[in-house]
Amino acid sequence: MSELLGFGVLQLKRLITAKKISAKEVFNYFLERIKKYDRQINGYVTVCNNNDGKLPIAVKDNFCTNGIRTTASSKVLDNFVPNYNAEVVDRLLTNGFSIIGKTNMDAWAHGSSTETSDYGATKNPWNLSHIPGGSSGGSAAVVSSYLAPAAIGSETAGSIRQPAGWCGVIGFKPTYGRVSRFGLIAMASSFDCPGPITLNTEDSAYLLSILAGKDNKDATTIDKPAEDYLSKLSDREPLTIGIPEEYFNEVQKETIDGFEKTKQVFKKLGYKFKKIKLISPEYAISVYTIIQRAEVASNLARFDGIRFGNNKSYFGFEAKKRIMLGNFVLSAGYYSAFYQQAQKLRDKIKADFVKVFHDVDLILAPVVPTTALKLGEFEKYPFFGELIDKFNEPAAIAGLPAVSFPTGLDKNNLPTSLQLIGNYLQELKLLQTLYAFEQETKFFNVIKSGFKKWK
Amino acid sequence: MDPKAKSKKVKIDVDYLAQLSKLKLSDKEKQRLEKHLTSTLDFVANIQSFNFKDLDSVNIELVSNCMFKDGQVNPLNFDKKKLFKNARSFINNYFEVDRIL
């Protein structure tokens, strides 16, 4: 069975179709690996042992799963078992998947390290004294260590791209509204976006084809049919990639080296590059922090212990902090100076991107200024998560699609990464470009060397 | 525009905010929260230094072009006089309503 190591969802599916292995055996293979390694990584909050002969997939613990405990990694929802599935989960189940487990995350998705989880921090599979990033840290870590062939995460601003970047896998954040939020425990509703974390581009395209599309239960989903991303993956036209200078300040040397290397590959593939100017990401930190806190204050008000879960006394420090700041920026006297100003600036950031996408097709930028930090670093700063995600926040504020991917390793053997950002609904362009890059480089063998550590 | 420009310090009342948020806090939590909230607000106050006039022209396109739906967005040509005919009160083309809080 060890020859299965590193097989993606579609590769496993092909083996099953060719009757070389049964889905039941595949599921058991992952259960065995979870039993063997997850004690060290702590990627799962709940493991589902009910092997029903379908392809396993891991799902972040903020997606409601019928009959399976859903905690959002908070003790407030310690014993909450939903009686319905999130739309994302329903679509996976009807397409031949079975949930192998619910992955760890920052409690309520509040954080970028998975250390705020009430079920203990997830460790980075590349180095257990480092964090995997977050909030979808559990999803990224289980894919990186091959405790699942793929996972579903959710992103408010960087929560898919950043942990995928720090764990050396692929994290895809679609256009806001491309994938339904129905049944996703809300963090900030005007940003939240589910997306896949995978080992290869094919799997991202395949999973996105399943997840994307209009859902009548979520009024913010886009009323346009989803494309068949998988069948068009190898079609590609020469594109122009924009380089925003503002995104390269205070970035670790090895990430810049990865960028130069990546740029050369794209040039060889026929892509053109153009320097572009965007509003400073420093403003995006403020806009995101203010609007997100306001929406958190509103969304968490429902967890009063009456309808479901435990009462507010179970909220952790981070949740309390966010609720209070949210109420502050919405309160009389401060509303116009903070919340209204942030909403105005959000419009400007969107318009800024729309303008730039007249000149370029895609944008290439770092995901994070550094590689994965050590456990405990986030604790030292009041809103370090927002600072570390400053290159992810602008696209999230604008609701644009983006994908992060590995570009190499730093001197501590931790993955470096970059992201491609696309215009609204240009998921296919992103996937085609990434696929071409993957065919040429195999992501410099980063993904492969990640799971090889967990034989 | 300097995104790192310092704005004036914001004073926060943790007890009042806890009351607004319906949260019970220990003294230790209050102290820690005051420190964290103050430093976060000091940072995010930089949005007040943003000069919107520099970017006014780029907004037009968002209104006239909706990429999420097929078809065209029609400009809204309201007759303001007709619109405010039954309004109890209005100021400069805005409806005036009672304060909620």
mmCIF file of N, CA and C in Angstrom, chain A residues 388-435:
data_model
loop_
_atom_site.group_PDB
_atom_site.id
_atom_site.type_symbol
_atom_site.label_atom_id
_atom_site.label_comp_id
_atom_site.label_asym_id
_atom_site.label_seq_id
_atom_site.Cartn_x
_atom_site.Cartn_y
_atom_site.Cartn_z
ATOM 1 N N ILE A 388 0.484 39.483 9.056
ATOM 2 C CA ILE A 388 1.150 38.441 8.265
ATOM 3 C C ILE A 388 0.378 38.168 6.967
ATOM 4 N N ASP A 389 -0.930 38.433 6.981
ATOM 5 C CA ASP A 389 -1.760 38.176 5.794
ATOM 6 C C ASP A 389 -1.932 39.401 4.910
ATOM 7 N N LYS A 390 -1.029 40.375 5.047
ATOM 8 C CA LYS A 390 -1.269 41.638 4.332
ATOM 9 C C LYS A 390 -1.264 41.506 2.806
ATOM 10 N N PHE A 391 -0.601 40.473 2.275
ATOM 11 C CA PHE A 391 -0.621 40.309 0.815
ATOM 12 C C PHE A 391 -1.859 39.512 0.365
ATOM 13 N N ASN A 392 -2.553 38.895 1.306
ATOM 14 C CA ASN A 392 -3.763 38.127 0.971
ATOM 15 C C ASN A 392 -5.024 38.966 1.116
ATOM 16 N N GLU A 393 -4.930 39.986 1.975
ATOM 17 C CA GLU A 393 -6.142 40.755 2.288
ATOM 18 C C GLU A 393 -6.705 41.554 1.101
ATOM 19 N N PRO A 394 -5.852 42.195 0.271
ATOM 20 C CA PRO A 394 -6.443 42.986 -0.824
ATOM 21 C C PRO A 394 -7.363 42.169 -1.737
ATOM 22 N N ALA A 395 -6.908 40.973 -2.181
ATOM 23 C CA ALA A 395 -7.745 40.158 -3.077
ATOM 24 C C ALA A 395 -9.009 39.686 -2.358
ATOM 25 N N ALA A 396 -8.886 39.405 -1.046
ATOM 26 C CA ALA A 396 -10.059 38.960 -0.279
ATOM 27 C C ALA A 396 -11.061 40.108 -0.130
ATOM 28 N N ILE A 397 -10.541 41.299 0.114
ATOM 29 C CA ILE A 397 -11.414 42.477 0.241
ATOM 30 C C ILE A 397 -12.183 42.692 -1.057
ATOM 31 N N ALA A 398 -11.485 42.504 -2.182
ATOM 32 C CA ALA A 398 -12.117 42.716 -3.489
ATOM 33 C C ALA A 398 -12.950 41.508 -3.930
ATOM 34 N N GLY A 399 -12.772 40.360 -3.265
ATOM 35 C CA GLY A 399 -13.523 39.143 -3.628
ATOM 36 C C GLY A 399 -12.958 38.448 -4.855
ATOM 37 N N LEU A 400 -11.673 38.644 -5.124
ATOM 38 C CA LEU A 400 -11.042 38.076 -6.330
ATOM 39 C C LEU A 400 -10.566 36.637 -6.099
ATOM 40 N N PRO A 401 -10.463 35.845 -7.180
ATOM 41 C CA PRO A 401 -9.918 34.491 -7.015
ATOM 42 C C PRO A 401 -8.379 34.525 -6.980
ATOM 43 N N ALA A 402 -7.788 33.587 -6.262
ATOM 44 C CA ALA A 402 -6.325 33.538 -6.157
ATOM 45 C C ALA A 402 -5.898 32.133 -5.764
ATOM 46 N N VAL A 403 -4.661 31.794 -6.127
ATOM 47 C CA VAL A 403 -4.158 30.460 -5.782
ATOM 48 C C VAL A 403 -2.712 30.564 -5.312
ATOM 49 N N SER A 404 -2.411 29.872 -4.197
ATOM 50 C CA SER A 404 -1.028 29.872 -3.710
ATOM 51 C C SER A 404 -0.390 28.524 -4.028
ATOM 52 N N PHE A 405 0.909 28.551 -4.290
ATOM 53 C CA PHE A 405 1.612 27.328 -4.694
ATOM 54 C C PHE A 405 3.075 27.397 -4.241
ATOM 55 N N PRO A 406 3.708 26.239 -4.023
ATOM 56 C CA PRO A 406 5.089 26.243 -3.530
ATOM 57 C C PRO A 406 6.111 26.583 -4.608
ATOM 58 N N THR A 407 7.178 27.274 -4.192
ATOM 59 C CA THR A 407 8.213 27.674 -5.157
ATOM 60 C C THR A 407 9.617 27.224 -4.735
ATOM 61 N N GLY A 408 9.734 26.615 -3.570
ATOM 62 C CA GLY A 408 11.063 26.179 -3.132
ATOM 63 C C GLY A 408 11.109 26.005 -1.623
ATOM 64 N N LEU A 409 12.319 25.920 -1.096
ATOM 65 C CA LEU A 409 12.497 25.748 0.349
ATOM 66 C C LEU A 409 13.479 26.804 0.853
ATOM 67 N N ASP A 410 13.305 27.235 2.105
ATOM 68 C CA ASP A 410 14.273 28.195 2.672
ATOM 69 C C ASP A 410 15.414 27.439 3.356
ATOM 70 N N LYS A 411 16.297 28.178 4.030
ATOM 71 C CA LYS A 411 17.472 27.507 4.616
ATOM 72 C C LYS A 411 17.101 26.582 5.780
ATOM 73 N N ASN A 412 15.910 26.750 6.331
ATOM 74 C CA ASN A 412 15.444 25.856 7.399
ATOM 75 C C ASN A 412 14.583 24.709 6.864
ATOM 76 N N ASN A 413 14.592 24.547 5.550
ATOM 77 C CA ASN A 413 13.825 23.491 4.899
ATOM 78 C C ASN A 413 12.306 23.669 5.048
ATOM 79 N N LEU A 414 11.881 24.918 5.045
ATOM 80 C CA LEU A 414 10.440 25.214 5.090
ATOM 81 C C LEU A 414 10.026 25.791 3.733
ATOM 82 N N PRO A 415 8.798 25.453 3.279
ATOM 83 C CA PRO A 415 8.398 25.876 1.931
ATOM 84 C C PRO A 415 8.228 27.390 1.766
ATOM 85 N N THR A 416 8.665 27.894 0.610
ATOM 86 C CA THR A 416 8.354 29.269 0.211
ATOM 87 C C THR A 416 7.204 29.175 -0.796
ATOM 88 N N SER A 417 6.483 30.276 -0.972
ATOM 89 C CA SER A 417 5.324 30.197 -1.865
ATOM 90 C C SER A 417 5.052 31.526 -2.549
ATOM 91 N N LEU A 418 4.261 31.461 -3.587
ATOM 92 C CA LEU A 418 3.773 32.654 -4.286
ATOM 93 C C LEU A 418 2.287 32.468 -4.551
ATOM 94 N N GLN A 419 1.633 33.559 -4.962
ATOM 95 C CA GLN A 419 0.229 33.437 -5.345
ATOM 96 C C GLN A 419 -0.010 34.117 -6.693
ATOM 97 N N LEU A 420 -0.976 33.572 -7.405
ATOM 98 C CA LEU A 420 -1.477 34.216 -8.618
ATOM 99 C C LEU A 420 -2.882 34.718 -8.296
ATOM 100 N N ILE A 421 -3.145 35.986 -8.625
ATOM 101 C CA ILE A 421 -4.474 36.565 -8.390
ATOM 102 C C ILE A 421 -5.105 36.816 -9.760
ATOM 103 N N GLY A 422 -6.377 36.485 -9.896
ATOM 104 C CA GLY A 422 -7.051 36.687 -11.176
ATOM 105 C C GLY A 422 -8.184 37.682 -11.059
ATOM 106 N N ASN A 423 -8.715 38.096 -12.223
ATOM 107 C CA ASN A 423 -9.879 38.980 -12.218
ATOM 108 C C ASN A 423 -11.120 38.156 -11.827
ATOM 109 N N TYR A 424 -12.234 38.822 -11.569
ATOM 110 C CA TYR A 424 -13.456 38.125 -11.162
ATOM 111 C C TYR A 424 -13.804 36.995 -12.132
ATOM 112 N N LEU A 425 -14.091 35.831 -11.583
ATOM 113 C CA LEU A 425 -14.534 34.639 -12.330
ATOM 114 C C LEU A 425 -13.487 34.115 -13.323
ATOM 115 N N GLN A 426 -12.250 34.464 -13.124
ATOM 116 C CA GLN A 426 -11.179 33.972 -14.011
ATOM 117 C C GLN A 426 -10.456 32.777 -13.386
ATOM 118 N N GLU A 427 -11.196 31.920 -12.709
ATOM 119 C CA GLU A 427 -10.624 30.730 -12.086
ATOM 120 C C GLU A 427 -9.901 29.860 -13.120
ATOM 121 N N LEU A 428 -10.508 29.756 -14.307
ATOM 122 C CA LEU A 428 -9.922 28.880 -15.328
ATOM 123 C C LEU A 428 -8.530 29.370 -15.741
ATOM 124 N N LYS A 429 -8.396 30.689 -15.936
ATOM 125 C CA LYS A 429 -7.093 31.262 -16.309
ATOM 126 C C LYS A 429 -6.048 30.942 -15.242
ATOM 127 N N LEU A 430 -6.455 31.058 -13.974
ATOM 128 C CA LEU A 430 -5.533 30.766 -12.870
ATOM 129 C C LEU A 430 -5.090 29.308 -12.916
ATOM 130 N N LEU A 431 -6.069 28.423 -13.107
ATOM 131 C CA LEU A 431 -5.763 26.992 -13.102
ATOM 132 C C LEU A 431 -4.906 26.597 -14.307
ATOM 133 N N GLN A 432 -5.222 27.171 -15.462
ATOM 134 C CA GLN A 432 -4.430 26.854 -16.670
ATOM 135 C C GLN A 432 -2.984 27.307 -16.505
ATOM 136 N N THR A 433 -2.804 28.486 -15.925
ATOM 137 C CA THR A 433 -1.454 29.023 -15.726
ATOM 138 C C THR A 433 -0.690 28.173 -14.715
ATOM 139 N N LEU A 434 -1.378 27.804 -13.653
ATOM 140 C CA LEU A 434 -0.734 26.979 -12.627
ATOM 141 C C LEU A 434 -0.384 25.591 -13.177
ATOM 142 N N TYR A 435 -1.280 25.061 -13.995
ATOM 143 C CA TYR A 435 -1.058 23.739 -14.573
ATOM 144 C C TYR A 435 0.184 23.756 -15.482
#
